[in-house]
Amino acid sequence: MVLVLSNGLQETEIKALVSRFEDEGFRTNLSYGAEAAILGLIGDTSRLNEDTLRALPCIENVIRVSAPYKLASRTFHPENTIVDVNGVRVGDSRHFTVMAGPCSVESEEQIISVAKDVKRAGAQVLRGGAFKPRTSPYSFQGMGQAGLELLKAARKATGLPVITELMSSNQLELFEDIDIIQIGARNMQNFDLLKEAGGFGKPILLKRGLSSTIKELLMSVEYLMAAGNANVIICERGIRTFDSYTRNCLDLSAVPYLQKETHLPVVVDPSHACGIAWMVPRLAKAAAAAGADGILVEVHNNPACALCDGEQSLTPAVFAGLMRDLAAYAALEGRTLGERCLH
Ligand code: PEP
Ligand code: MN
């Protein structure tokens, strides 16, 4: 339930109201919008009478929130959440964040060379999988812990923060020094993993499941937030449909819809969405024009020899070209291809 508080209340009056509901067993979430203070009540609000609450002079309006994702909902938190990753402000409506790198970390030379290339082209975050969720148990499973160490070496060489996928909560202790934890499409509804990762305290990028509805995605976001994590980035990466001409079907409508429903940053992964390298730049530009907060894109120094997802990986040269074109599309939504914004 959301209570819109009356204008002009004293801090002491607001505190008294918050305490009253907390004493009644509710969790509260107070936020200040441009025009009014808003008090969110989390708990079983069915026992509260809306008319009685409306009769209180300190309450302007009472809105029952039917959406079950209360922490993720914009109703509770009207302002955008900006996830600050070492000065890279993901979700700042003035910026468009580009996260780029190979599907998998394969060697020191590979990750450092791609890291330098994507940085030179203007990427702000380096991606690279160390633990890989592969459909076949016989495919390359990722370098594991050694891959994480190489990612950190690439961060040291370039200054780019790193994002990498966590597949099991057993791996969490290895992620202490990772800047953004990625939870992949296949694990979107691994609820135990969401609870553990949510409690870990690092920014998390959660990908939409292959066959998940937006509501299911938001409920998974809610798991992360209910575990105490306010720094969640949502990623649309394509869903399964009846057609198979592309690897998945990029659901661009998810971008404005999620941004309306939630206050969290929404990014697009055009690489896994289509699975075909030549299409990726156009989808990336479409994502920017649709108002996404950024993209997560695969770039490999030698796609033909990649151990994973070579067919959808951009060469560094094509990526550099995309970055040059992308600025104009981001500008359509009032964004710049963010310089690293240290504040
Ligand atoms: C990835 O980013 O490399 C990946 C495996 O993505 P997804 O979970 O979207 O398939
Ligand atoms: Mn991949």
Coordinates of C-alpha atoms and ligand atoms in Angstrom, one line a residue:
M1 CA 0.0 0.0 0.0
V2 CA 1.2 3.5 -0.8
L3 CA 0.4 6.5 1.3
V4 CA 0.8 9.9 -0.4
L5 CA 1.5 12.3 2.5
S6 CA 0.0 15.7 2.8
N7 CA 2.1 18.7 1.8
G8 CA 3.8 20.7 4.4
L9 CA 4.2 18.0 7.1
Q10 CA 6.9 18.4 9.7
E11 CA 9.7 15.8 9.9
T12 CA 8.4 14.8 13.4
E13 CA 4.9 14.2 12.0
I14 CA 6.3 12.0 9.3
K15 CA 8.5 10.1 11.8
A16 CA 5.5 9.5 14.0
L17 CA 3.5 8.1 11.2
V18 CA 6.4 5.8 10.1
S19 CA 6.8 4.5 13.7
R20 CA 3.1 3.9 14.0
F21 CA 3.1 1.6 11.0
E22 CA 6.4 -0.1 12.0
D23 CA 4.9 -0.7 15.5
E24 CA 2.0 -2.4 13.7
G25 CA 4.5 -4.8 12.1
F26 CA 4.8 -3.2 8.6
R27 CA 8.1 -2.5 6.8
T28 CA 8.1 1.0 5.5
N29 CA 9.8 2.8 2.6
L30 CA 9.8 6.6 2.7
S31 CA 10.7 8.5 -0.4
Y32 CA 10.4 12.1 -1.4
G33 CA 9.1 12.8 -4.9
A34 CA 9.1 16.2 -6.6
E35 CA 5.7 17.0 -5.2
A36 CA 5.0 14.8 -2.2
A37 CA 6.5 12.5 0.3
I38 CA 5.4 8.9 -0.2
L39 CA 5.3 6.2 2.4
G40 CA 5.2 2.6 1.2
L41 CA 3.9 -0.1 3.5
I42 CA 5.2 -3.6 3.0
G43 CA 3.3 -6.4 4.8
D44 CA -0.2 -7.6 5.0
T45 CA -2.1 -4.4 4.3
S46 CA -5.4 -6.1 3.8
R47 CA -6.3 -5.4 7.4
L48 CA -5.9 -1.6 6.9
N49 CA -9.0 0.4 6.1
E50 CA -8.3 2.8 3.3
D51 CA -11.1 5.2 4.3
T52 CA -9.9 5.4 7.9
L53 CA -6.4 6.2 6.7
R54 CA -7.7 8.8 4.2
A55 CA -9.5 10.5 7.1
L56 CA -6.1 11.3 8.7
P57 CA -5.0 14.9 8.1
C58 CA -1.4 13.8 7.4
I59 CA -2.5 11.5 4.5
E60 CA -3.5 13.0 1.2
N61 CA -4.2 9.7 -0.7
V62 CA -4.1 6.0 -0.3
I63 CA -3.3 3.7 -3.2
R64 CA -3.5 -0.1 -3.0
V65 CA -0.6 -1.5 -5.0
S66 CA -1.7 -4.6 -6.8
A67 CA 1.7 -5.2 -8.2
P68 CA 3.4 -7.8 -6.0
Y69 CA 6.8 -6.4 -6.8
K70 CA 6.7 -3.6 -4.3
L71 CA 10.4 -2.8 -3.9
A72 CA 11.0 -2.8 -7.6
S73 CA 7.8 -0.8 -8.3
R74 CA 8.1 2.9 -9.4
T75 CA 5.1 3.7 -7.4
F76 CA 7.1 3.4 -4.2
H77 CA 10.2 5.0 -5.6
P78 CA 9.4 7.6 -8.3
E79 CA 12.9 8.7 -9.0
N80 CA 15.3 6.6 -11.1
T81 CA 17.7 4.4 -9.3
I82 CA 21.2 5.0 -10.5
V83 CA 23.5 2.1 -10.0
D84 CA 26.9 3.6 -9.4
V85 CA 29.7 1.2 -10.5
N86 CA 33.0 2.8 -9.6
G87 CA 31.8 6.1 -11.1
V88 CA 29.8 4.6 -14.0
R89 CA 26.3 5.7 -13.4
V90 CA 24.0 3.0 -14.9
G91 CA 20.4 4.3 -15.0
D92 CA 21.3 8.0 -15.1
S93 CA 18.9 9.3 -17.7
R94 CA 21.6 11.6 -19.2
H95 CA 23.9 8.7 -20.0
F96 CA 23.9 5.5 -22.1
T97 CA 26.2 2.8 -20.6
V98 CA 28.0 0.4 -22.9
M99 CA 29.2 -2.9 -21.4
A100 CA 31.3 -4.9 -23.9
G101 CA 33.6 -7.8 -24.1
P102 CA 33.8 -11.5 -25.0
C103 CA 31.3 -14.1 -24.1
S104 CA 34.0 -15.9 -22.2
V105 CA 37.4 -15.1 -20.9
E106 CA 39.7 -17.4 -22.8
S107 CA 43.2 -16.3 -22.0
E108 CA 45.2 -13.3 -20.6
E109 CA 46.1 -12.1 -24.1
Q110 CA 42.5 -12.3 -25.3
I111 CA 40.8 -10.5 -22.5
I112 CA 43.4 -7.8 -22.2
S113 CA 43.4 -7.2 -25.9
V114 CA 39.6 -7.0 -26.1
A115 CA 39.5 -4.9 -22.9
K116 CA 41.8 -2.3 -24.5
D117 CA 39.9 -2.3 -27.7
V118 CA 36.5 -1.8 -26.2
K119 CA 37.9 0.9 -23.9
R120 CA 39.4 2.7 -26.8
A121 CA 36.1 2.6 -28.6
G122 CA 34.3 4.1 -25.5
A123 CA 32.9 1.2 -23.5
Q124 CA 32.6 1.8 -19.8
V125 CA 32.3 -1.7 -18.4
L126 CA 34.1 -4.9 -19.5
R127 CA 32.1 -8.1 -19.8
G128 CA 33.5 -11.6 -19.8
G129 CA 32.2 -14.9 -18.5
A130 CA 34.3 -17.1 -16.3
F131 CA 31.6 -19.5 -15.3
K132 CA 29.5 -20.4 -18.4
P133 CA 26.0 -21.8 -18.5
R134 CA 26.4 -24.0 -21.7
T135 CA 23.6 -26.1 -23.1
S136 CA 25.9 -29.0 -23.7
P137 CA 28.1 -30.4 -20.9
Y138 CA 30.7 -31.1 -23.5
S139 CA 31.1 -27.4 -24.5
F140 CA 33.7 -25.1 -23.0
Q141 CA 32.5 -24.4 -19.5
G142 CA 34.6 -21.3 -18.9
M143 CA 37.9 -20.8 -17.1
G144 CA 36.3 -20.6 -13.7
Q145 CA 38.3 -18.9 -10.9
A146 CA 41.3 -18.4 -13.3
G147 CA 39.0 -16.5 -15.6
L148 CA 37.9 -14.1 -12.8
E149 CA 41.6 -13.4 -12.1
L150 CA 42.2 -12.6 -15.7
L151 CA 39.2 -10.2 -15.7
K152 CA 40.7 -8.4 -12.7
A153 CA 44.0 -8.2 -14.6
A154 CA 42.1 -6.6 -17.6
R155 CA 40.5 -4.2 -15.2
K156 CA 43.9 -3.3 -13.8
A157 CA 45.2 -2.8 -17.4
T158 CA 42.3 -0.6 -18.5
G159 CA 40.5 0.8 -15.4
L160 CA 37.2 -0.6 -16.7
P161 CA 34.9 -2.1 -14.0
V162 CA 34.0 -5.8 -14.8
I163 CA 30.8 -7.7 -15.0
T164 CA 30.7 -11.5 -15.0
E165 CA 28.2 -14.3 -14.4
L166 CA 27.6 -16.0 -11.1
M167 CA 26.1 -19.5 -11.6
S168 CA 26.1 -20.9 -8.1
S169 CA 26.1 -19.4 -4.6
N170 CA 29.1 -21.6 -3.8
Q171 CA 31.1 -19.3 -6.1
L172 CA 30.0 -16.1 -4.2
E173 CA 33.2 -15.7 -2.2
L174 CA 35.2 -15.5 -5.4
F175 CA 33.0 -12.5 -6.5
E176 CA 34.1 -10.2 -3.6
D177 CA 36.2 -8.1 -6.0
I178 CA 33.9 -8.2 -9.0
D179 CA 32.1 -4.9 -9.8
I180 CA 28.8 -6.3 -11.2
I181 CA 27.4 -9.8 -10.7
Q182 CA 25.5 -11.1 -13.7
I183 CA 22.7 -13.6 -13.1
G184 CA 22.0 -15.2 -16.5
A185 CA 18.8 -16.0 -18.3
R186 CA 18.8 -19.6 -17.2
N187 CA 19.1 -18.7 -13.6
M188 CA 16.5 -16.0 -13.5
Q189 CA 14.2 -18.2 -11.4
N190 CA 16.9 -19.9 -9.3
F191 CA 15.3 -18.4 -6.2
D192 CA 17.9 -19.7 -3.8
L193 CA 20.6 -18.1 -5.9
L194 CA 18.7 -14.8 -6.1
K195 CA 18.4 -14.7 -2.3
E196 CA 22.1 -15.5 -1.7
A197 CA 23.3 -13.1 -4.4
G198 CA 20.8 -10.4 -3.3
G199 CA 22.3 -10.5 0.2
F200 CA 25.9 -10.2 -1.0
G201 CA 25.8 -6.5 -1.5
K202 CA 27.3 -6.1 -5.0
P203 CA 25.4 -4.5 -7.9
I204 CA 23.6 -7.2 -9.9
L205 CA 22.5 -7.4 -13.5
L206 CA 19.6 -9.8 -13.9
K207 CA 18.8 -11.2 -17.3
R208 CA 15.3 -12.0 -18.4
G209 CA 14.7 -15.8 -18.6
L210 CA 14.3 -17.3 -22.1
S211 CA 10.6 -17.9 -21.6
S212 CA 9.8 -15.5 -18.8
T213 CA 7.1 -13.0 -18.6
I214 CA 7.8 -9.4 -17.6
K215 CA 5.9 -10.1 -14.3
E216 CA 8.1 -13.1 -13.6
L217 CA 11.2 -11.0 -14.3
L218 CA 10.0 -8.4 -11.9
M219 CA 9.3 -10.9 -9.2
S220 CA 12.8 -12.2 -9.6
V221 CA 14.1 -8.6 -9.3
E222 CA 12.0 -8.4 -6.2
Y223 CA 13.8 -11.4 -4.7
L224 CA 17.1 -9.6 -5.1
M225 CA 15.7 -6.4 -3.6
A226 CA 13.9 -8.3 -0.7
A227 CA 17.3 -9.8 0.1
G228 CA 18.6 -6.2 0.6
N229 CA 20.0 -5.3 -2.7
A230 CA 19.0 -1.9 -4.1
N231 CA 21.4 -1.9 -7.0
V232 CA 19.8 -4.1 -9.6
I233 CA 20.1 -3.6 -13.3
I234 CA 17.5 -5.4 -15.5
C235 CA 18.5 -6.9 -18.8
E236 CA 16.3 -7.7 -21.8
R237 CA 18.1 -10.3 -23.8
G238 CA 15.5 -11.8 -26.1
I239 CA 12.9 -14.5 -25.5
R240 CA 11.8 -17.7 -27.2
T241 CA 8.9 -17.4 -29.7
F242 CA 7.5 -19.7 -32.3
D243 CA 10.1 -18.4 -34.8
S244 CA 13.7 -19.5 -34.9
Y245 CA 15.2 -17.3 -37.6
T246 CA 17.1 -15.6 -34.8
R247 CA 18.5 -17.1 -31.7
N248 CA 15.8 -15.3 -29.6
C249 CA 13.3 -12.6 -30.3
L250 CA 14.4 -9.2 -28.9
D251 CA 11.4 -7.8 -27.0
L252 CA 12.1 -4.0 -27.3
S253 CA 8.7 -3.2 -25.8
A254 CA 10.1 -4.5 -22.6
V255 CA 12.3 -1.4 -22.3
P256 CA 9.8 1.3 -22.0
Y257 CA 7.4 -1.0 -20.1
L258 CA 10.0 -1.9 -17.5
Q259 CA 11.1 1.7 -17.1
K260 CA 7.5 2.7 -16.5
E261 CA 6.9 -0.1 -14.0
T262 CA 10.2 0.1 -12.1
H263 CA 12.8 2.7 -11.1
L264 CA 15.7 0.4 -12.0
P265 CA 18.0 0.7 -15.0
V266 CA 17.1 -1.3 -18.0
V267 CA 19.7 -2.5 -20.5
V268 CA 19.5 -4.6 -23.6
D269 CA 21.8 -7.4 -24.7
P270 CA 21.4 -7.4 -28.5
S271 CA 24.0 -10.2 -28.9
H272 CA 22.1 -13.0 -27.2
A273 CA 18.8 -11.6 -28.5
C274 CA 19.6 -12.3 -32.2
G275 CA 22.7 -14.5 -32.1
I276 CA 23.9 -13.1 -35.5
A277 CA 26.8 -10.6 -35.5
W278 CA 25.7 -8.6 -38.5
M279 CA 22.4 -7.8 -36.9
V280 CA 23.8 -6.7 -33.5
P281 CA 24.7 -3.1 -34.4
R282 CA 21.2 -2.3 -35.6
L283 CA 19.6 -3.8 -32.6
A284 CA 22.0 -2.0 -30.4
K285 CA 21.0 1.3 -32.0
A286 CA 17.3 0.4 -31.8
A287 CA 17.8 -0.2 -28.0
A288 CA 19.3 3.2 -27.7
A289 CA 16.5 4.8 -29.6
A290 CA 13.9 2.9 -27.5
G291 CA 15.3 4.6 -24.4
A292 CA 17.4 1.8 -22.9
D293 CA 19.9 2.8 -20.2
G294 CA 22.6 0.9 -22.0
I295 CA 23.7 -2.3 -23.7
L296 CA 25.6 -5.4 -22.9
V297 CA 27.3 -6.5 -26.1
E298 CA 29.7 -9.3 -27.1
V299 CA 33.0 -8.4 -28.7
H300 CA 35.8 -10.8 -29.5
N301 CA 39.3 -10.3 -31.0
N302 CA 38.8 -13.3 -33.3
P303 CA 35.2 -14.3 -33.4
A304 CA 35.8 -17.2 -35.8
C305 CA 38.0 -18.9 -33.1
A306 CA 35.9 -17.9 -30.1
L307 CA 35.3 -20.7 -27.6
C308 CA 31.7 -19.5 -27.1
D309 CA 29.2 -17.4 -29.1
G310 CA 31.6 -16.4 -31.9
E311 CA 28.8 -16.2 -34.4
Q312 CA 27.2 -13.3 -32.5
S313 CA 30.4 -11.5 -31.5
L314 CA 31.5 -8.2 -33.0
T315 CA 35.1 -7.6 -34.1
P316 CA 36.7 -4.7 -32.3
A317 CA 36.6 -2.7 -35.6
V318 CA 32.8 -3.3 -36.0
F319 CA 32.3 -2.4 -32.4
A320 CA 34.2 0.8 -32.8
G321 CA 32.0 1.7 -35.8
L322 CA 28.9 0.9 -33.7
M323 CA 30.1 3.2 -30.9
R324 CA 30.5 6.1 -33.4
D325 CA 27.0 5.6 -34.8
L326 CA 25.4 4.9 -31.4
A327 CA 25.8 8.4 -30.1
A328 CA 23.2 9.8 -32.4
Y329 CA 20.7 7.2 -31.4
A330 CA 21.3 7.7 -27.7
A331 CA 20.9 11.5 -28.3
L332 CA 17.3 10.8 -29.6
E333 CA 16.5 10.0 -26.0
G334 CA 18.6 12.9 -24.5
R335 CA 21.5 10.7 -23.6
T336 CA 25.2 11.0 -24.2
L337 CA 27.4 7.9 -24.6
G338 CA 28.6 8.5 -21.1
E339 CA 32.1 9.5 -20.4
R340 CA 33.0 7.9 -17.1
C341 CA 31.2 10.2 -14.8
L342 CA 33.2 10.6 -11.6
H343 CA 31.4 12.8 -9.1
Ligands
PEP1 C1 26.1 -14.3 -21.5 O1 25.9 -13.2 -21.2 O2 27.1 -14.8 -21.9 C2 24.9 -15.3 -21.3 C3 25.1 -16.6 -21.1 O3 23.8 -14.7 -21.4 P1 22.2 -15.3 -21.2 O4 22.2 -15.6 -19.8 O5 21.4 -14.1 -21.6 O6 22.1 -16.4 -22.2
MN2 MN 27.4 -15.4 -24.7

